[in-house]
Short mmCIF file of C-alpha atoms and ligand atoms in Angstrom, two decimals:
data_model
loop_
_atom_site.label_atom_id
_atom_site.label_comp_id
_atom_site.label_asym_id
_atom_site.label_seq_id
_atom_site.Cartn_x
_atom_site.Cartn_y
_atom_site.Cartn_z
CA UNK A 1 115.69 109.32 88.38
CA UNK A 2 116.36 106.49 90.58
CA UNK A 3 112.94 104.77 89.73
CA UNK A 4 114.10 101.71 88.16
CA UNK A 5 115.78 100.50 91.17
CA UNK A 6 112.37 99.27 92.72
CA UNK A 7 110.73 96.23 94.69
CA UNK A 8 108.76 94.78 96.94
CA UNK A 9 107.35 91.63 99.07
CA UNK A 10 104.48 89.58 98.10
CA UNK A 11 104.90 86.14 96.63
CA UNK A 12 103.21 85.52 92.90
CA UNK A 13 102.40 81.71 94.47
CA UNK A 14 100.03 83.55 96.74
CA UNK A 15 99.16 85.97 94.18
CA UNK A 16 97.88 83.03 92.04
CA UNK A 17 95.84 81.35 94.93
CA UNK A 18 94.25 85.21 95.23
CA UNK A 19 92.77 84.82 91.58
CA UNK A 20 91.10 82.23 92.18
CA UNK A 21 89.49 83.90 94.43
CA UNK A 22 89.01 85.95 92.70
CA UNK A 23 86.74 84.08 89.90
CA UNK A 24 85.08 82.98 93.20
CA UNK A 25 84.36 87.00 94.24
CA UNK A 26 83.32 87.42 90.28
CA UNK A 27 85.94 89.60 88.73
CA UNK A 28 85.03 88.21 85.48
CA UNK A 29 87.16 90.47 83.46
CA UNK A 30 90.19 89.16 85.09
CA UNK A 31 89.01 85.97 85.03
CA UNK A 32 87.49 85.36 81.66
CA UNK A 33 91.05 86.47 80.27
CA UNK A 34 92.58 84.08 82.29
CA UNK A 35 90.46 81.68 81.95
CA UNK A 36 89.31 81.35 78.30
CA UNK A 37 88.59 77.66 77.09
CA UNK A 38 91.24 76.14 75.41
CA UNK A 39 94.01 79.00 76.43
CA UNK A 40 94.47 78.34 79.92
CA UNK A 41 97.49 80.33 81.96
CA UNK A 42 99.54 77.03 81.43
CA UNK A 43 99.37 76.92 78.13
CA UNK A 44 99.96 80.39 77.57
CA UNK A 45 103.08 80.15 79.75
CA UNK A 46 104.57 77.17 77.73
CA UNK A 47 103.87 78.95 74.08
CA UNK A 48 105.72 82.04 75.57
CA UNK A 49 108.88 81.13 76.90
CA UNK A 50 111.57 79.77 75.37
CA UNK A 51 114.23 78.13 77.32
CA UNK A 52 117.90 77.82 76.43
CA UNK A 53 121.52 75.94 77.75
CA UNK A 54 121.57 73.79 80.72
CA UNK A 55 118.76 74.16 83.07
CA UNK A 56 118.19 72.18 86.41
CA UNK A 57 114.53 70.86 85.85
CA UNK A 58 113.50 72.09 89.26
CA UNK A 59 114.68 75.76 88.54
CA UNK A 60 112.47 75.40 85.60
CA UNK A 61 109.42 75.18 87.37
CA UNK A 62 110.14 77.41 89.76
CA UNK A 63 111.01 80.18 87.06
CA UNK A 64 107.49 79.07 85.04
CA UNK A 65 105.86 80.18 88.75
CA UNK A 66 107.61 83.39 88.95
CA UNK A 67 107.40 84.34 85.28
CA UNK A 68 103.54 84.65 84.48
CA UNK A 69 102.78 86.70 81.20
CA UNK A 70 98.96 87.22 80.82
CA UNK A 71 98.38 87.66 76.84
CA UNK A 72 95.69 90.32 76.00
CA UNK A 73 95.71 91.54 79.59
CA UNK A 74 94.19 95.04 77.96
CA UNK A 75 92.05 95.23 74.82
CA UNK A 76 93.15 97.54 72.32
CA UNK A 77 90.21 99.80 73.57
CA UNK A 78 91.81 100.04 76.93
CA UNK A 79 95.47 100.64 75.29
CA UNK A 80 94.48 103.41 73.39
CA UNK A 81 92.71 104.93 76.57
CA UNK A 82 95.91 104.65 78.85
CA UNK A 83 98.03 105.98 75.94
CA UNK A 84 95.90 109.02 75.85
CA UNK A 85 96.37 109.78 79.15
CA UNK A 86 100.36 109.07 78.94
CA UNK A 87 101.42 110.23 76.09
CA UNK A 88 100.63 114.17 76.68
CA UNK A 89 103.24 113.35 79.82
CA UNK A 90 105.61 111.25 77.82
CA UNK A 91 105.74 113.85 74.78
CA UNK A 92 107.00 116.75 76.71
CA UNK A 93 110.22 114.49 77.77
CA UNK A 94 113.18 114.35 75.33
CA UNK A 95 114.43 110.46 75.01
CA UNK A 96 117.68 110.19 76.92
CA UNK A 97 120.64 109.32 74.87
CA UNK A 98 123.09 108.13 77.63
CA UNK A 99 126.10 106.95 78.25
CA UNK A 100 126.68 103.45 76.64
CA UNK A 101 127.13 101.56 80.17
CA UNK A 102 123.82 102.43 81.54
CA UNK A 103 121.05 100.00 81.83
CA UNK A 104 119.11 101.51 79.39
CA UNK A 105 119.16 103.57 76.50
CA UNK A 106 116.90 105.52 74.00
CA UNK A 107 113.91 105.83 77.11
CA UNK A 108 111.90 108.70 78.40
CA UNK A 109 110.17 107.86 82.07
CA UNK A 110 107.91 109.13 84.33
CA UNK A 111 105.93 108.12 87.01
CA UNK A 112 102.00 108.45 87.71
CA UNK A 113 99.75 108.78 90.05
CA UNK A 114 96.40 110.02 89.31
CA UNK A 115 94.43 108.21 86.58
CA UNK A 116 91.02 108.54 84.95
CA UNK A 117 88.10 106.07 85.77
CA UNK A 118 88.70 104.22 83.61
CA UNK A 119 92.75 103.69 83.30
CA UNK A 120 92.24 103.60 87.69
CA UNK A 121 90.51 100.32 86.88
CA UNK A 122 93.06 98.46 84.66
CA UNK A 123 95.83 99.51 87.04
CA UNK A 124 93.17 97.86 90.18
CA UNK A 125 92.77 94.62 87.78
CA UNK A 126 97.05 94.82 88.04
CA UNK A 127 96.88 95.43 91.50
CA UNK A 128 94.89 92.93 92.67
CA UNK A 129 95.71 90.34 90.04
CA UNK A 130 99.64 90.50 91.29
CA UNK A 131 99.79 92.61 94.72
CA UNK A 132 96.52 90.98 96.63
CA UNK A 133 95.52 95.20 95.89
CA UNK A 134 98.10 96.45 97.59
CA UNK A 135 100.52 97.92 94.41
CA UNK A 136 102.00 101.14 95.10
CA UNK A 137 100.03 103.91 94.24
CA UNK A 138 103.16 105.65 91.55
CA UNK A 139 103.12 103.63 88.65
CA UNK A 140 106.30 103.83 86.42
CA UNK A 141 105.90 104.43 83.07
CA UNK A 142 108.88 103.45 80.50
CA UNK A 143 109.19 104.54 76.80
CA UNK A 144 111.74 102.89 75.05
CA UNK A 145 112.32 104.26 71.46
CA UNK A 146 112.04 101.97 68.41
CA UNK A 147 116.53 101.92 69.08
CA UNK A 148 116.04 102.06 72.28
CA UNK A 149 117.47 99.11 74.51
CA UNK A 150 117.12 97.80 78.28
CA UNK A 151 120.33 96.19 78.52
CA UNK A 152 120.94 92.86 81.39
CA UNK A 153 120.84 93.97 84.95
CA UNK A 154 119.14 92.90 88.28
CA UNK A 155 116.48 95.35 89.42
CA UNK A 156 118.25 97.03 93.13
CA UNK A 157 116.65 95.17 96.00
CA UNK A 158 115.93 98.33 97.55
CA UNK A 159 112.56 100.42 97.50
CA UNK A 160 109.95 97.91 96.47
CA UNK A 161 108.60 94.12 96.91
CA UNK A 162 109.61 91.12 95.10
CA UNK A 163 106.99 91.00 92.46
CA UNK A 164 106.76 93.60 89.19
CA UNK A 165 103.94 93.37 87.44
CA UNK A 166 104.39 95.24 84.13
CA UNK A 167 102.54 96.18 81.20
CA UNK A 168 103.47 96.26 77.35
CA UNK A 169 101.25 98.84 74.78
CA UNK A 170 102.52 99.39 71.32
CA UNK A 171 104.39 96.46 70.18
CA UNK A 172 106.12 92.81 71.21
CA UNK A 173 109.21 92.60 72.55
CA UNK A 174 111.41 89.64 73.70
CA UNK A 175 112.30 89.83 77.33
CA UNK A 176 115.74 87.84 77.56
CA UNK A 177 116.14 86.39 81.02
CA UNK A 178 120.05 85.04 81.97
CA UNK A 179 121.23 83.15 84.91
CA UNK A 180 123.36 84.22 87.37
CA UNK A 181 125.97 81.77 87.57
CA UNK A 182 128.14 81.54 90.27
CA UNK A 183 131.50 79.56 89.80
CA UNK A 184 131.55 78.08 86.60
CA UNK A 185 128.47 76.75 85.94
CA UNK A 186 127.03 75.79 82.52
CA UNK A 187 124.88 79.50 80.86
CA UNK A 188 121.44 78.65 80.85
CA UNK A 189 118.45 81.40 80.04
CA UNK A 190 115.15 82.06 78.70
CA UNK A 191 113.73 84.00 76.12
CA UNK A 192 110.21 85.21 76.70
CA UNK A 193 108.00 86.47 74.04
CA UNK A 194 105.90 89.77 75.47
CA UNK A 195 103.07 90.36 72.93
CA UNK A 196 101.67 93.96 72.75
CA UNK A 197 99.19 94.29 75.55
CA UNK A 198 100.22 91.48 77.62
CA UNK A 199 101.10 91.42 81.38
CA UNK A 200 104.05 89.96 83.01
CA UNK A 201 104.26 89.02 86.59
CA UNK A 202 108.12 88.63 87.65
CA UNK A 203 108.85 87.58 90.90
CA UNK A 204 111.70 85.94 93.62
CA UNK A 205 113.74 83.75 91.41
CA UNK A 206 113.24 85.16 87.99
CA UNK A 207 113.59 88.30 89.47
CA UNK A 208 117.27 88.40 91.55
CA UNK A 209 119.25 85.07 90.03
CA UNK A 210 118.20 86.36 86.40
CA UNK A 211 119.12 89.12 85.13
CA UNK A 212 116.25 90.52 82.68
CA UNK A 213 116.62 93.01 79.68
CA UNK A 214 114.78 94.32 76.34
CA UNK A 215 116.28 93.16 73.42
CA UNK A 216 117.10 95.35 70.87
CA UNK A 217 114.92 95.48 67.48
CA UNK A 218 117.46 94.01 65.57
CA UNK A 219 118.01 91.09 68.20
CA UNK A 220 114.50 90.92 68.50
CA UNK A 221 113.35 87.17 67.58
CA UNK A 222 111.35 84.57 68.90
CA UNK A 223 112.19 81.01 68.47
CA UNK A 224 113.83 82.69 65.27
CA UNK A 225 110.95 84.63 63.95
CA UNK A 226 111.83 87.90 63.88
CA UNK A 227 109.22 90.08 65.77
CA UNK A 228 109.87 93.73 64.83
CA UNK A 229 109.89 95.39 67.82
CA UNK A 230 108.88 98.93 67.42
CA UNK A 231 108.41 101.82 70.05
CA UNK A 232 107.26 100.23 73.43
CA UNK A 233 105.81 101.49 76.38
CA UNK A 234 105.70 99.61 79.46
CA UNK A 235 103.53 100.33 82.27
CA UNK A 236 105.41 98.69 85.48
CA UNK A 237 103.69 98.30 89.02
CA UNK A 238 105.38 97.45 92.22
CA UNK A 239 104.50 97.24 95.93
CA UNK A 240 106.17 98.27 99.04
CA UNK A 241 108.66 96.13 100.89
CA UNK A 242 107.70 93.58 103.20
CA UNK A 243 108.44 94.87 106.46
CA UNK A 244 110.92 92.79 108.02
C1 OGA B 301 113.28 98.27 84.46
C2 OGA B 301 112.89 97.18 83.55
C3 OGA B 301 111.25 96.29 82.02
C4 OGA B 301 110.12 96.74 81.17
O1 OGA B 301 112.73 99.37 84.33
O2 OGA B 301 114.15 98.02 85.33
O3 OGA B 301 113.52 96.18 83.57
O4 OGA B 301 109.25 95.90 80.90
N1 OGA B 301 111.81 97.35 82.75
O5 OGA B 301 110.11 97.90 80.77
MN1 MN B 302 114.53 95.95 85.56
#
């Protein structure tokens, strides 16, 4: 389908500086998630990545700035209402079973475009929160069975912007982030815990000298707790390429 292979051109620094503007323009819903006393972005940030091997300090902090996941991002009231209108698309696809050296396996896709009200205003609090409203107007939805697996790659510079803001419904997952080392430098990575109907914000660094992937169930643990990953649907906005 090609879809995977998206990106685009807004940077998640100015992104940030938007919500805060945000809380000054009153999007409370945004905002009071963001924002809740005692469970501030920071904190959330620390308590859901897990870094590994030999990192440059600097790269660090540049990788917590371009790899924001927003915990409870949904309620479950909202999940349930995007599901609805997914799953009658989703449940006419059969999972693919391909070949073992494809990025990922045990996934149906498809994209969308037209939403009820009230899914049309979770994927504006995305848009806005992580494309200054500007996200492309297909979003890309991924199913990845309870075997399924999104094995390491780089997402194709081609197609869309530098930031991917994407959504998780129906279970945690660990998203497994790996340097790309050039000569032989020492491996270092991060593991980043993606609770059920969080958001994560990937951009510039994260997103092309990391490669990213889903681990598999059985691989699935977070500072070694295991975290049962079941069946897990991603909702995954981009934006156009800057023009250059
Ligand atoms: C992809 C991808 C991550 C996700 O589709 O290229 O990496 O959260 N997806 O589903
Ligand atoms: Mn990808």
């Amino acid at each position: 389908m090609g879809v995977r292979k998206l990106r685009y051109g807004k940077s998640w620094q100015r992104s940030l500086a938007f919500l805060v503007i945000q809380v000054a323009n009153g999007e409370m819903l945004v905002l009071g998630r963001l924002a809740r006393p005692g469970n501030t972005l920071s904190r959330q940030i620390h308590s859901l990545l897990d870094f590994a091997g030999a990192w440059p300090a600097s790269e660090r902090c540049a990788f917590e700035k371009d790899m924001q996941v927003l915990q409870d991002f949904v309620t479950a009231e909202e999940e349930q209402a995007l599901l609805r209108e997914i799953e009658p698309h989703l449940s006419r696809l059969p999972y693919e079973t391909s070949h073992w050296d494809e990025a990922i396996q045990g996934y149906r896709e498809t994209e969308q475009r037209n939403w009820n009200a009230d899914n049309r205003l979770v994927l504006e609090r995305i848009s806005h929160l992580a494309f200054d409203g500007r996200a492309m107007p297909f979003v890309h939805i991924l199913d990845l069975a309870e075997s399924g697996v999104i094995k390491p790659h780089v997402d194709s510079t081609r197609f869309c912007g530098n930031t991917i803001a994407g959504l998780s419904l129906l279970s945690d997952s660990v998203m497994r982030l790996v340097r790309v080392v050039e000569d032989r430098g020492d491996p270092y990575w991060a593991d980043l815990f993606l609770p059920r109907r969080s958001l994560y914000v990937m951009s510039s660094l994260a997103r092309y000298h990391f490669t990213h992937e889903i681990l598999a169930r059985e691989l699935s643990t977070f500072r070694l707790t295991p975290i049962g990953r079941k069946r897990r649907i991603s909702v995954i906005c981009r934006c156009e390429p800057e023009e250059s």
